Amino acid sequence: MTDLQQISAQVVREFLARGLTLGTAESLTGGMIAASVAGVSGASAVLMGGVVSYDARVKHEVLGVEQSVIDTVGVVSEPCARQMAQGARRVLKTHVAVSATGIAGPTGGTPQTPVGTVFIGVSSERGTRVDECHFEGDRQSVREQSAAYALQLALDAIR
């Protein structure tokens, strides 16, 4: 069992035990977070849905990320991840929502924002938190590490 599978199973167990629901807002992970949770038996009582917001327009029009954030600091940023998580929680009507936006590579990085830079957010009734992460490895590895980290933040939010 991979790390992602293990943490997905843990999320389903702990959210079920507390009667809580989860939603996702995903960019670089492309639905991987939601798919990982959906792979666990019992997930239908926990996972309400996810928004794959790969394009900035979807971030803005569906999740409510302010256009000024997209135009100034960009989609790979703390404010974008924050608003993605908050938007997913609002749109999906969940107790907790996680978000992930970043650069999986191998192209797309800059000296200021290198490949592997990911902003991961979580929003709950306790508030919203965003962590800036720097993952190593190939595209798939960065995506998997991002998904696992997001699910860990979801667990942290309910503990």
Phi, psi and omega in degrees: 000129181285167176302319181295319178294320180296314182289329176297316178297321179294319178300312181299314179302309185287323177292319177301313182300331182259357182068036184252157180243156184229144173226163181229151171230108190238137173247274185299334180280345171054033180099359182298323181296308180298318181296323179295318178292318181297340179284357182257132177301134182096354184298335184296339177275350185248308187276112181274332180158181180208155176243117174271103185251063182294325182265144181301327180298320179291321176303317182283307189285328182263314185267348177083020175295128183298137179300326180296327176293313180299318184283335184257289183275341175093175184281339176263080186201163177297312180299323179294313179299321178299310183289330175296313181296315180296320179294319179296318180298320180290309185294319183271352178055055181247163175290322183224143172222144177244156178223155175214128177216133183179197183239110182276338178086187003283349178251175174102345180282161175229169176302325180282327182226082184288162174308138182097353176282124182221137173253124184239126183241159173218136179233133178211183178297341178281349182125192182235137180232142175228132176248138173267124183241154176228101183262151178253159174114185181281178184307311181297318180296317178298318180295316180294318178297322178296316180296315180297319180296317179300318180291327175295320176297323177298317177296316179302324184292336183255358182265000000 
